[in-house]
Amino acid sequence: MWDLILNPFITVLTLLYTVFGNSAVIAIILFTILVRLIMYPLNTQQMKSSKAMQELQPEIKKLQEKYKNDREKLSQEQMRLYREKGINPLGGCLPLLIQLPIWIGLYQAINHALAATPLQLIDLSGRFMIPGMDRLVPLNNVWLGMDLTQAPTANPVYALVLPALVLVTSWVQSKMIAPPPMTGEDGAPNQAAAMTQSMTTIMPIMMGMFSLSFSVGLSIYFVVSNVISIVQYSRQPNFKWSSLWSGNRSQTGSTAPAAAIKAKTLKEKIEAEREARGRAELPEGDSSASTAKGEKPNGDVKSETPRPAKQKAKARK
Amino acid sequence: MQNLLARRRLLVAACVCVMLVAACGPAPLGTGWPAVSLVESVCGEEARQGIIVSYNDRIVIVNPANGQTLQLLNQDCEPRPPDQDGKAKVWDFRVTGAQRQFFSNPQRLDDQTLLALSYDQRFFHLDIAAARSADGTEGIPIAGRSGHTVADMLVTDDMIYVGLSAKDLVALERDTFDVLWTAPTAHGVWAKPLLVENTIYFTSLDHFLYAVNAESGDLLWKLDVGGAATSTPLLYEDHLFLGTFGRKIFEITLDGEIINEYATVEWIWGTPVIVDDILYAADLGGNVYALDTNNNLSEIWRQTVATRAIRHTPLVVGDVIIVASRDQKIYWLNRANGSPVQDADGNPLVREVGGEILSDVMLITPGPSVDIEEPYVVVGTLAPGQLLLAYTLDNGENKWSYALP
């Protein structure tokens, strides 16, 4: 089954290698770009879906609080919300699942084509879909004095730049992809958010470590792939590079914006939360349509976000 | 619903992680296959033959009579007493504390010593009697070189020739391991060099067959064979025979002139064999060929035998050819026409094993140093539970199998 993906990939990769002056590096770069371009619509759909889900989180949180004792009703309300917003809650998963075999195929194609080991080389036989291409085997695997089939540690010292690049680009990419950190009512990041944040730190380090033992050719693939993702994410509306370093991407479960979290005093925080509630409050009843800015919710729906007792007491004072 | 979604996301994330880890390991297809060869050791006046297997982190010697790891003997040629845990002391060499891998055949230096070369280019002197290395865990590196070696080395009275996986063939002084000369190539050398008189012939993945002076390394000639070559040339009646990834089998003079060639269906990895002027070879598409060396390599017959690659040199014994494939099967063929040999029930004589077969197929014959009653065919597989298997030559009866301890 893998051959259906792998054989065309290896053929195209080798074709690019031939067309572009027998350079395996150029072939890897162009091939990665090509595959990512083909997957662009899927990736965009996944990003949109993921973003929409993120934007809906405050409202979901509200529903959870409202119906915390009625799970069935909560499910119904959430589904209603998704329906009304035109969001498929699993919409981000399908493109990911489609892309996954392609990513793996891409990775494996590069691994096969470079054929660093006897088993990899023997496995390359019979994979070319254009007659005569196998006479190109093995690909020229030396680039800037580095052996593309070997790990950076088995290459000249400057090859260690590549794992460093993998680490940096992975970090930037994971920071861009990671959803804004959700915070609890006390302003502290919730457990899931903390986990996500630590993953954005751990994963790039892991990728950098892996790159020390992977071949240089694969490091090039990782870097190119990461850069493409970074470019793609940076073109999203409302994206700001500064958000990678600042904490203003976070949001609380109570829909309070970043200002509430960043408020230095409790008073400022309460003010900010009040203001935020005024802007982003859910309307009452079954309707989840947005209310006008500053409009007070009506009916018997408790619209205020529950706050810790101490905080409430201080606010009254 | 939210919990359900969270669980599903977690599940998807876990699946993604598992798939990525499974697909993106540093060596997803593994490195090599077991190298197998025969070695004879002498204790007192008694000689013992063993099958030496180099695979992954260990080198073992297996008794061809019973498929057990060979027991170490004391000075009286009696089995050594077991260790403190009651385990028999056997010929099982591993470099502890360092990750070394072995995929090439150790070569004999003298009666007492084998020389092993690890995948990361370290030499180890192995005491045949004790299964110990005299070179610690680090071994002896090739000065100024890093990278890997998959080819068997060639050892002569005073030199060692080693093909390097990345590129070049190096010649070392046998006792000191000093690099004497380097024959440059554009790509790796993955096959054992061939020494004929004072000339070293070796192939490279760079599509060339090289001839260099064995003592100085001076290039005598090089010949473009149109594709990568991973086999040692076969010398037969002053001609070299060689198969390549260019889907060709060549007959070449010792001066580097192609005099005959034959087009194959797929890449040829292994060295051909010639018996009674007929060349037998197998390709990575599962085809087996018989070519007439007296008639410009004309085809006598060609059979598609296996569904996957046949890497090794076909084993020709009497009227039978035996080949083994990555399709996990061993095939007995009639030498006359390549058709399957029939068993007693009239079915093709084919034996299925538990792993892909890429190692050379060996014939073990009865003799003073081997306590068996009839010839065995021994194959090595990639399945650790069936690393070696022995079958009778005549009817393919399985006599034993050897699993990694």
XYZ file of C-alpha atoms in Angstrom:
722
model
C 0.000 0.000 0.000
C 2.881 2.336 0.909
C 4.331 1.707 -2.522
C 1.434 3.654 -4.048
C 2.734 6.767 -2.326
C 6.405 5.947 -2.092
C 7.161 4.927 -5.673
C 5.801 8.090 -7.333
C 7.521 10.199 -4.668
C 10.875 8.533 -5.240
C 10.432 8.884 -8.991
C 9.604 12.599 -8.796
C 12.414 13.239 -6.333
C 14.905 11.544 -8.613
C 13.498 13.383 -11.617
C 14.050 16.710 -9.862
C 17.536 15.550 -9.010
C 18.239 14.938 -12.682
C 16.679 18.161 -13.915
C 18.451 20.358 -11.380
C 22.048 19.424 -11.977
C 22.254 16.210 -9.969
C 21.903 18.094 -6.713
C 20.185 16.038 -4.045
C 19.752 19.106 -1.830
C 17.934 21.128 -4.486
C 15.839 18.064 -5.268
C 14.897 17.666 -1.587
C 14.037 21.352 -1.228
C 11.965 21.530 -4.400
C 10.280 18.238 -3.718
C 9.299 19.320 -0.206
C 7.923 22.596 -1.561
C 6.038 20.750 -4.286
C 4.413 18.312 -1.903
C 3.523 21.092 0.524
C 1.958 23.083 -2.308
C -0.159 20.105 -3.247
C -1.267 19.826 0.354
C -1.857 23.545 0.699
C -5.681 23.392 0.461
C -5.841 20.658 3.079
C -3.482 22.502 5.348
C -5.422 25.736 4.985
C -8.661 23.986 5.803
C -7.092 22.442 8.854
C -5.784 25.803 10.030
C -9.133 27.487 9.518
C -10.938 24.765 11.367
C -8.454 24.867 14.189
C -8.657 28.646 14.424
C -12.449 28.612 14.444
C -12.398 26.079 17.236
C -10.013 28.256 19.194
C -12.219 31.280 18.764
C -15.168 29.317 19.997
C -13.480 28.154 23.150
C -14.732 31.001 25.368
C -18.308 30.258 24.414
C -17.767 26.548 24.915
C -16.386 27.269 28.327
C -19.412 29.269 29.201
C -21.698 26.486 28.147
C -19.707 24.044 30.218
C -20.155 26.180 33.262
C -23.784 26.744 32.564
C -24.630 23.092 32.039
C -22.040 21.532 34.258
C -24.646 19.325 35.881
C -26.404 18.311 32.678
C -24.072 16.620 30.269
C -26.757 15.730 27.779
C -27.929 19.307 27.524
C -24.334 20.465 27.320
C -23.726 18.199 24.332
C -26.843 19.448 22.628
C -25.917 23.056 23.205
C -22.388 22.542 21.975
C -23.577 20.842 18.837
C -26.043 23.637 18.300
C -23.276 26.160 18.706
C -21.049 24.343 16.230
C -23.926 24.088 13.778
C -24.768 27.736 14.026
C -21.170 28.786 13.599
C -20.826 26.394 10.668
C -17.985 24.461 12.301
C -17.320 20.768 12.070
C -15.668 19.905 15.367
C -13.675 17.136 13.697
C -12.890 19.261 10.674
C -9.277 19.705 11.719
C -8.618 16.000 12.042
C -9.534 14.772 8.572
C -7.046 16.933 6.665
C -4.426 15.939 9.209
C -5.140 12.263 8.683
C -4.961 12.699 4.902
C -1.713 14.626 5.143
C -0.045 12.217 7.515
C 0.662 9.408 5.038
C 1.929 12.004 2.584
C 4.333 13.449 5.143
C 5.558 9.988 6.002
C 5.831 9.156 2.295
C 7.854 12.308 1.751
C 10.164 11.440 4.598
C 10.548 7.854 3.470
C 11.138 8.870 -0.158
C 14.074 11.031 0.877
C 15.384 8.258 3.093
C 15.077 5.683 0.322
C 16.522 7.883 -2.397
C 19.594 8.714 -0.332
C 19.966 4.989 0.447
C 22.516 5.172 3.200
C 22.381 1.519 4.202
C 22.393 -1.752 2.277
C 18.801 -2.501 3.187
C 17.671 0.940 2.018
C 19.549 0.581 -1.242
C 18.203 -2.872 -1.928
C 14.735 -1.603 -1.189
C 15.125 1.054 -3.859
C 15.110 -1.497 -6.650
C 11.945 -1.634 -8.708
C 10.606 1.658 -7.338
C 11.317 3.919 -10.286
C 8.321 4.434 -12.534
C 10.302 5.825 -15.458
C 12.590 3.401 -17.297
C 16.276 4.143 -17.120
C 16.129 6.185 -13.945
C 17.763 3.508 -11.887
C 21.018 4.286 -13.653
C 21.102 7.466 -11.569
C 21.417 5.401 -8.415
C 22.869 6.236 -6.008
C 22.203 9.951 -5.892
C 25.148 12.239 -5.377
C 24.955 12.718 -1.650
C 27.720 15.198 -0.967
C 26.785 18.826 -0.407
C 29.136 21.530 0.848
C 31.467 18.839 2.019
C 28.749 17.089 3.982
C 27.585 13.548 3.358
C 23.801 13.826 3.198
C 23.344 10.211 4.238
C 25.297 10.635 7.441
C 24.340 12.241 10.714
C 25.685 15.750 11.393
C 27.947 14.294 14.066
C 29.683 12.181 11.408
C 30.162 15.224 9.174
C 32.298 18.362 9.445
C 31.566 20.467 12.508
C 29.617 23.061 10.551
C 26.999 20.384 9.820
C 25.780 20.971 13.383
C 24.186 24.162 12.098
C 21.449 22.001 10.623
C 20.165 20.488 13.887
C 20.260 24.011 15.308
C 18.150 25.229 12.408
C 15.775 22.320 12.876
C 15.412 23.270 16.534
C 14.819 26.958 15.873
C 12.371 26.495 12.992
C 10.529 23.764 14.906
C 10.207 26.068 17.882
C 8.876 28.967 15.808
C 6.476 26.668 14.040
C 5.174 25.062 17.193
C 4.709 28.467 18.839
C 2.677 29.588 15.847
C 0.560 26.461 15.751
C -0.056 26.203 19.480
C -3.415 27.654 20.479
C -3.471 30.702 22.769
C -3.003 29.542 26.325
C -6.331 29.235 28.083
C -6.315 30.404 31.662
C -8.471 29.611 34.583
C -10.400 32.129 36.607
C -7.393 32.835 38.763
C -5.384 33.817 35.705
C -3.155 30.771 35.909
C -2.859 28.592 32.822
C -5.095 25.539 33.005
C -3.643 22.045 32.890
C -4.174 21.478 29.169
C -2.702 24.862 28.344
C 0.307 24.170 30.497
C 0.803 20.874 28.721
C 0.520 22.536 25.315
C 3.004 25.171 26.324
C 5.494 22.623 27.549
C 5.056 20.653 24.334
C 5.971 23.706 22.312
C 9.239 23.707 24.191
C 9.892 19.977 24.377
C 9.033 19.035 20.796
C 11.520 21.385 19.122
C 14.240 20.203 21.482
C 13.349 16.621 20.634
C 13.437 17.406 16.927
C 16.819 19.040 17.342
C 18.088 15.995 19.218
C 16.688 13.618 16.603
C 18.397 15.644 13.902
C 21.724 14.890 15.507
C 21.252 11.220 14.678
C 19.213 11.562 11.452
C 20.957 12.083 8.153
C 21.827 15.603 7.032
C 19.454 15.173 4.079
C 16.549 14.677 6.447
C 17.548 17.704 8.471
C 17.305 19.746 5.291
C 13.856 18.346 4.723
C 12.804 19.232 8.285
C 14.099 22.792 7.947
C 12.408 23.380 4.581
C 9.177 21.845 5.787
C 9.212 23.975 8.936
C 9.952 27.158 7.002
C 7.042 26.461 4.656
C 4.732 25.961 7.626
C 5.988 29.168 9.213
C 5.337 31.134 6.033
C 1.918 29.580 5.715
C 0.902 30.354 9.295
C 2.318 33.848 9.152
C -0.068 34.677 6.323
C -3.063 34.078 8.536
C -5.096 37.172 9.301
C -4.347 38.786 12.649
C -1.052 36.972 13.024
C 1.663 39.053 14.639
C 5.244 37.942 14.961
C 5.432 39.695 18.308
C 2.865 37.271 19.675
C 5.513 34.533 19.582
C 7.418 36.210 22.382
C 4.713 38.068 24.288
C 1.957 36.527 26.342
C -0.868 38.479 24.763
C -2.188 35.501 22.878
C -3.654 33.982 26.025
C -7.291 34.001 26.924
C -9.261 32.868 29.919
C -12.058 30.428 30.045
C -14.289 33.292 31.119
C -13.696 35.027 27.787
C -11.603 37.712 29.428
C -9.022 38.928 26.970
C -5.355 39.206 27.553
C -5.726 42.539 29.291
C -7.425 40.807 32.197
C -4.554 38.450 32.646
C -1.926 41.056 32.300
C -3.646 43.383 34.804
C -1.286 44.020 37.651
C -3.837 44.710 40.323
C -6.925 42.809 41.193
C -8.989 45.913 40.650
C -7.671 46.340 37.150
C -8.313 42.695 36.506
C -11.934 42.926 37.613
C -12.446 46.010 35.509
C -10.976 44.311 32.505
C -13.098 41.231 33.024
C -16.236 43.315 33.326
C -15.377 45.063 30.131
C -14.685 41.822 28.403
C -17.924 40.311 29.577
C -19.734 43.209 28.158
C -18.153 42.569 24.787
C -18.271 38.847 24.502
C -21.197 37.710 26.611
C -23.329 34.912 25.320
C -26.950 35.811 24.844
C -29.591 34.066 26.835
C -31.825 31.228 25.915
C -31.213 29.037 22.942
C -29.755 31.686 20.764
C -25.986 31.822 20.571
C -25.834 34.669 18.145
C -23.422 37.423 19.083
C -24.753 40.245 21.096
C -23.980 43.823 20.343
C -20.989 45.284 22.120
C -21.866 46.298 25.627
C -25.382 44.893 25.440
C -26.512 43.383 28.713
C -27.742 39.848 28.602
C -31.269 39.362 29.771
C -33.552 36.566 30.922
C -32.818 34.042 33.560
C -29.480 32.896 32.267
C -26.769 33.614 34.741
C -24.415 35.575 32.586
C -21.730 36.387 35.056
C -18.724 34.213 35.128
C -18.355 32.531 38.483
C -15.433 33.905 40.372
C -13.666 32.717 43.473
C -15.424 33.804 46.616
C -12.507 35.878 47.873
C -12.302 37.725 44.604
C -16.025 38.483 44.697
C -15.785 39.782 48.230
C -12.931 42.075 47.374
C -14.773 43.343 44.352
C -17.785 44.282 46.505
C -15.536 46.299 48.805
C -19.297 16.242 23.907
C -16.312 18.349 24.805
C -14.789 15.436 26.636
C -15.478 13.225 23.665
C -13.793 15.688 21.354
C -10.875 16.050 23.707
C -10.529 12.287 23.863
C -10.689 12.013 20.104
C -8.080 14.693 19.712
C -5.905 12.920 22.207
C -6.399 9.679 20.303
C -5.529 11.322 17.002
C -2.488 12.946 18.577
C -1.393 9.599 19.999
C -1.884 7.926 16.607
C 0.108 10.681 14.935
C 2.922 10.278 17.450
C 3.000 6.497 17.050
C 2.986 6.748 13.251
C 5.681 9.385 13.241
C 7.871 7.429 15.603
C 7.297 4.277 13.560
C 7.920 6.010 10.264
C 10.668 8.419 11.174
C 13.156 6.305 13.049
C 16.766 6.973 12.157
C 17.048 3.716 10.291
C 13.503 2.691 9.426
C 14.605 -0.053 7.081
C 17.407 -1.390 9.226
C 21.022 -1.502 8.252
C 22.089 -4.834 6.888
C 21.662 -8.572 7.042
C 23.550 -11.370 8.775
C 26.932 -12.050 7.226
C 27.579 -15.783 7.300
C 30.698 -17.754 6.502
C 32.519 -20.874 7.606
C 35.381 -20.914 10.045
C 37.471 -23.787 11.320
C 39.064 -23.920 14.711
C 41.590 -26.448 15.895
C 41.913 -27.809 19.406
C 44.670 -30.346 19.883
C 44.453 -32.447 16.797
C 40.747 -32.027 16.372
C 39.335 -29.462 13.978
C 35.842 -28.079 14.369
C 33.956 -26.247 11.677
C 31.543 -23.526 12.631
C 29.229 -21.065 10.962
C 30.275 -17.582 11.945
C 27.421 -15.100 11.932
C 27.870 -11.320 12.221
C 24.645 -9.501 12.801
C 23.804 -6.322 14.628
C 25.587 -6.212 17.967
C 27.119 -9.683 18.006
C 29.286 -12.250 16.336
C 28.508 -15.879 17.109
C 29.768 -19.216 15.909
C 27.127 -21.881 15.417
C 27.716 -25.612 15.330
C 26.571 -26.750 11.867
C 25.651 -30.178 13.209
C 22.983 -29.054 15.629
C 22.405 -25.321 15.285
C 23.666 -24.593 18.803
C 26.163 -21.894 19.640
C 29.578 -23.511 19.657
C 30.841 -24.310 23.138
C 34.184 -22.934 24.210
C 36.815 -25.560 24.967
C 39.542 -25.656 27.590
C 43.139 -26.638 26.963
C 42.199 -30.305 27.114
C 39.640 -29.656 24.398
C 36.801 -30.340 26.796
C 33.854 -27.980 27.147
C 34.608 -25.249 29.637
C 32.737 -25.402 32.929
C 29.575 -23.315 32.996
C 29.570 -19.848 34.483
C 28.203 -18.895 37.909
C 24.648 -18.890 36.595
C 25.055 -22.389 35.236
C 25.142 -21.228 31.632
C 27.439 -22.988 29.213
C 30.290 -20.864 27.919
C 29.708 -20.430 24.235
C 31.165 -18.527 21.295
C 29.171 -15.321 21.538
C 31.009 -12.052 21.129
C 29.472 -8.691 21.898
C 31.067 -5.366 22.602
C 29.458 -4.288 25.818
C 29.279 -0.653 26.762
C 29.524 0.581 23.188
C 27.055 0.342 20.381
C 28.892 -1.593 17.715
C 27.253 -3.378 14.824
C 28.646 -6.084 12.600
C 27.466 -6.876 9.083
C 30.630 -8.104 7.395
C 32.440 -11.419 7.654
C 35.427 -11.556 10.009
C 38.603 -12.662 8.274
C 41.166 -15.092 9.549
C 44.535 -13.636 10.520
C 46.119 -16.827 11.857
C 45.166 -20.068 13.597
C 44.134 -18.277 16.737
C 42.807 -14.955 15.573
C 39.938 -13.538 13.593
C 39.782 -9.913 12.540
C 36.330 -8.355 12.687
C 35.382 -4.976 11.283
C 32.406 -3.197 12.776
C 29.926 -1.091 10.813
C 31.493 2.047 12.278
C 34.939 1.063 10.992
C 36.584 -0.378 14.076
C 38.835 -3.423 13.966
C 38.661 -6.110 16.630
C 41.117 -8.967 17.029
C 39.074 -11.924 18.220
C 40.630 -14.854 19.995
C 39.049 -17.908 18.375
C 39.519 -20.070 21.463
C 38.089 -17.571 23.919
C 35.674 -15.428 21.860
C 37.269 -12.318 23.312
C 38.496 -9.090 21.812
C 42.021 -7.929 22.433
C 41.034 -4.375 21.517
C 38.555 -3.470 24.230
C 35.251 -1.876 23.422
C 36.606 0.865 21.187
C 38.537 -1.342 18.780
C 41.059 0.139 16.390
C 39.733 2.912 14.159
C 40.896 3.693 10.651
C 42.991 6.801 11.113
C 41.474 9.922 9.606
C 38.291 8.181 8.552
C 34.803 8.142 9.936
C 31.623 6.653 8.565
C 30.661 3.081 7.866
C 31.762 -0.113 6.236
C 29.507 -2.804 4.879
C 31.938 -4.635 2.593
C 33.996 -7.616 3.655
C 37.638 -6.678 3.975
C 40.391 -8.432 2.075
C 43.304 -9.583 4.217
C 46.641 -10.588 2.723
C 49.946 -11.472 4.334
C 50.876 -7.873 4.940
C 47.914 -5.686 4.047
C 44.235 -5.156 4.651
C 41.990 -3.635 1.978
C 38.763 -2.037 3.125
C 35.995 -0.499 1.035
C 34.333 2.432 2.786
C 30.592 3.004 2.567
C 30.877 6.701 1.785
C 33.700 6.516 -0.750
C 37.206 5.203 -1.387
C 39.106 2.006 -0.846
C 41.849 2.137 1.741
C 44.844 -0.122 2.167
C 46.187 -0.596 5.677
C 49.300 -2.115 7.067
C 48.179 -5.410 8.545
C 49.945 -5.181 11.873
C 49.778 -1.487 12.645
C 46.596 -0.508 10.769
C 48.386 2.494 9.345
C 46.762 3.747 6.161
C 49.226 3.037 3.337
C 47.233 4.430 0.463
C 43.741 5.418 -0.604
C 42.153 4.697 -3.951
C 39.637 7.510 -4.449
C 36.152 6.847 -5.754
C 33.202 9.171 -6.211
C 30.901 6.966 -4.165
C 30.936 4.049 -1.766
C 32.722 0.730 -2.081
C 30.309 -1.916 -0.864
C 31.957 -5.124 -2.027
C 35.041 -7.084 -1.086
C 37.972 -6.298 -3.388
C 39.455 -9.015 -5.559
C 43.211 -9.581 -5.653
C 44.673 -11.057 -8.828
C 48.448 -11.248 -8.795
C 49.439 -7.697 -7.924
C 46.226 -5.962 -8.921
C 43.220 -5.108 -6.813
C 39.908 -5.066 -8.692
C 36.990 -3.464 -6.933
C 33.594 -2.030 -7.745
C 31.946 1.133 -6.531
C 28.497 2.624 -6.366
C 29.900 5.358 -8.619
C 29.336 3.024 -11.613
C 33.007 2.186 -12.109
C 35.086 -0.953 -11.917
C 38.594 -0.047 -10.762
C 41.924 -1.772 -11.142
C 44.709 -0.486 -8.902
C 48.174 -1.607 -8.053
C 47.911 -3.631 -4.855
C 51.051 -2.209 -3.305
C 50.967 1.428 -4.310
C 47.286 2.034 -4.987
C 48.104 3.561 -8.355
C 45.137 3.504 -10.689
C 45.712 1.133 -13.594
C 42.355 1.673 -15.244
C 38.720 2.283 -14.478
C 35.726 1.232 -16.491
C 32.222 2.716 -16.557
C 29.808 -0.190 -16.169
C 26.695 1.963 -16.517
C 25.297 1.479 -13.050
C 26.174 1.062 -9.402
C 27.973 -2.147 -8.582
C 27.793 -3.872 -5.224
C 29.478 -7.165 -5.942
C 32.967 -8.526 -6.107
C 33.964 -9.302 -9.699
C 34.243 -13.007 -10.440
C 37.496 -14.152 -11.972
C 37.086 -17.012 -14.419
C 39.626 -17.968 -17.043
C 41.335 -14.590 -16.977
C 38.113 -12.673 -17.422
C 36.096 -10.719 -14.914
C 32.331 -11.222 -14.654
C 30.228 -8.593 -12.992
C 26.551 -7.689 -12.547
C 25.393 -4.098 -11.988
C 22.423 -1.870 -11.186
C 22.546 -0.865 -14.846
C 20.774 -4.202 -15.433
C 23.747 -5.739 -17.129
C 26.092 -8.640 -16.659
C 29.509 -7.967 -18.162
C 32.426 -10.063 -19.245
C 35.554 -7.905 -18.995
C 39.184 -8.560 -19.722
C 41.797 -7.962 -17.061
C 42.774 -4.879 -19.057
C 39.374 -3.312 -18.599
C 37.744 -4.020 -21.934
C 34.152 -5.180 -22.126
C 33.907 -8.126 -24.457
C 30.385 -9.362 -23.738
C 27.318 -8.141 -21.942
C 23.848 -9.407 -21.178
C 20.774 -7.349 -20.229
C 18.920 -8.440 -17.096
C 15.430 -7.551 -15.936
C 16.424 -5.992 -12.624
C 19.500 -4.892 -10.695
C 22.134 -7.464 -9.926
C 23.533 -7.261 -6.420
C 25.472 -10.479 -5.860
C 28.482 -11.976 -7.571
C 27.654 -14.476 -10.324
C 28.954 -18.032 -10.178
C 30.314 -20.067 -13.075
C 30.140 -23.846 -13.182
C 31.136 -25.806 -16.261
C 31.387 -22.624 -18.316
C 27.814 -21.626 -17.496
C 27.285 -18.435 -15.548
C 24.451 -18.354 -13.024
C 23.198 -15.116 -11.539
C 20.095 -13.796 -9.811
C 18.590 -10.294 -9.777
C 16.609 -8.169 -7.368
C 13.425 -8.888 -9.288
C 13.543 -12.573 -8.362
C 14.879 -13.771 -11.736
C 17.580 -16.392 -12.153
C 19.762 -16.578 -15.269
C 21.952 -19.185 -16.917
C 24.319 -17.735 -19.535
C 26.781 -19.450 -21.807
C 30.266 -18.037 -21.287
C 31.480 -19.871 -24.370
C 28.931 -18.143 -26.522
C 29.121 -14.411 -25.787
C 27.013 -14.667 -22.650
C 24.034 -15.887 -24.610
C 21.019 -16.873 -22.579
C 20.546 -20.556 -21.907
C 17.513 -19.984 -19.758
C 15.895 -17.377 -17.543
C 13.282 -18.090 -14.880
C 11.259 -15.767 -12.707
C 11.550 -17.712 -9.511
C 10.707 -15.423 -6.604
C 8.331 -12.526 -6.067
C 11.008 -10.405 -4.432
C 14.740 -9.815 -4.602
C 17.354 -12.530 -4.728
C 20.468 -10.814 -3.504
C 23.045 -13.549 -3.088
C 25.110 -15.689 -5.407
C 23.109 -18.767 -6.463
C 24.315 -21.983 -4.862
C 25.049 -24.571 -7.535
C 25.441 -28.159 -6.369
C 25.363 -31.007 -8.836
C 22.222 -30.692 -10.905
C 20.545 -28.306 -8.530
C 20.569 -24.558 -8.019
C 19.358 -23.169 -4.725
C 18.314 -19.560 -4.306
C 16.617 -17.726 -1.453
C 14.678 -14.496 -1.587
C 13.265 -11.579 0.336
C 9.908 -13.273 -0.207
C 11.010 -15.555 2.660
C 11.314 -18.661 0.513
C 14.084 -21.023 -0.511
C 13.810 -22.497 -3.997
C 15.397 -25.644 -5.396
C 15.771 -25.401 -9.203
C 16.896 -27.775 -11.906
C 20.194 -26.634 -13.275
C 19.313 -27.723 -16.777
C 16.397 -25.360 -17.285
C 15.691 -23.480 -14.074
C 12.414 -25.273 -13.462
C 11.488 -26.104 -9.864
C 12.765 -29.371 -8.462
C 9.873 -31.632 -7.538
C 9.606 -33.133 -4.087
C 8.449 -36.681 -3.358
C 4.823 -35.619 -3.753
C 5.432 -33.975 -7.083
C 5.231 -30.447 -5.689
C 7.867 -27.763 -6.242
C 10.559 -28.036 -3.603
C 10.173 -24.703 -1.850
C 10.651 -23.954 1.828
C 9.139 -20.973 3.570
C 10.921 -19.317 6.491
C 10.055 -16.657 9.048
C 12.044 -13.758 7.651
C 13.475 -12.159 4.541
C 16.574 -13.875 3.208
C 19.391 -11.629 2.061
C 22.422 -13.480 3.369
C 24.510 -15.827 1.286
C 23.283 -19.412 1.039
C 25.916 -21.885 2.249
C 26.520 -25.536 1.668
C 27.844 -27.564 4.610
C 29.219 -30.927 3.649
C 30.032 -33.860 5.950
C 33.697 -34.227 6.854
C 36.122 -34.743 9.701
C 35.356 -31.340 11.169
C 31.590 -31.447 10.662
C 29.536 -34.119 12.302
C 26.657 -34.422 9.859
C 25.550 -37.316 7.718
C 24.467 -35.502 4.594
C 24.972 -32.058 3.056
C 23.044 -29.182 4.547
C 21.945 -25.942 2.980
C 22.172 -23.096 5.504
C 20.410 -19.755 5.089
C 20.379 -16.644 7.229
C 17.228 -14.581 7.656
C 16.332 -11.213 9.109
C 14.081 -12.855 11.709
C 15.948 -13.002 15.041
C 13.930 -16.085 15.981
C 15.198 -17.895 12.871
C 18.503 -16.247 12.238
C 19.902 -19.408 10.681
C 18.139 -22.438 9.263
C 19.567 -25.680 7.942
C 17.890 -27.920 5.370
C 19.037 -31.116 3.795
C 20.265 -30.581 0.293
C 18.376 -33.496 -1.194
C 14.858 -33.005 0.036
C 14.740 -29.737 1.959
C 14.106 -31.309 5.332
C 14.586 -28.766 8.093
C 17.329 -30.003 10.414
C 17.600 -27.099 12.836
C 17.075 -23.420 13.293
C 19.116 -20.995 15.332
C 17.581 -18.083 17.207
C 19.452 -15.190 18.698
C 19.756 -15.800 22.446
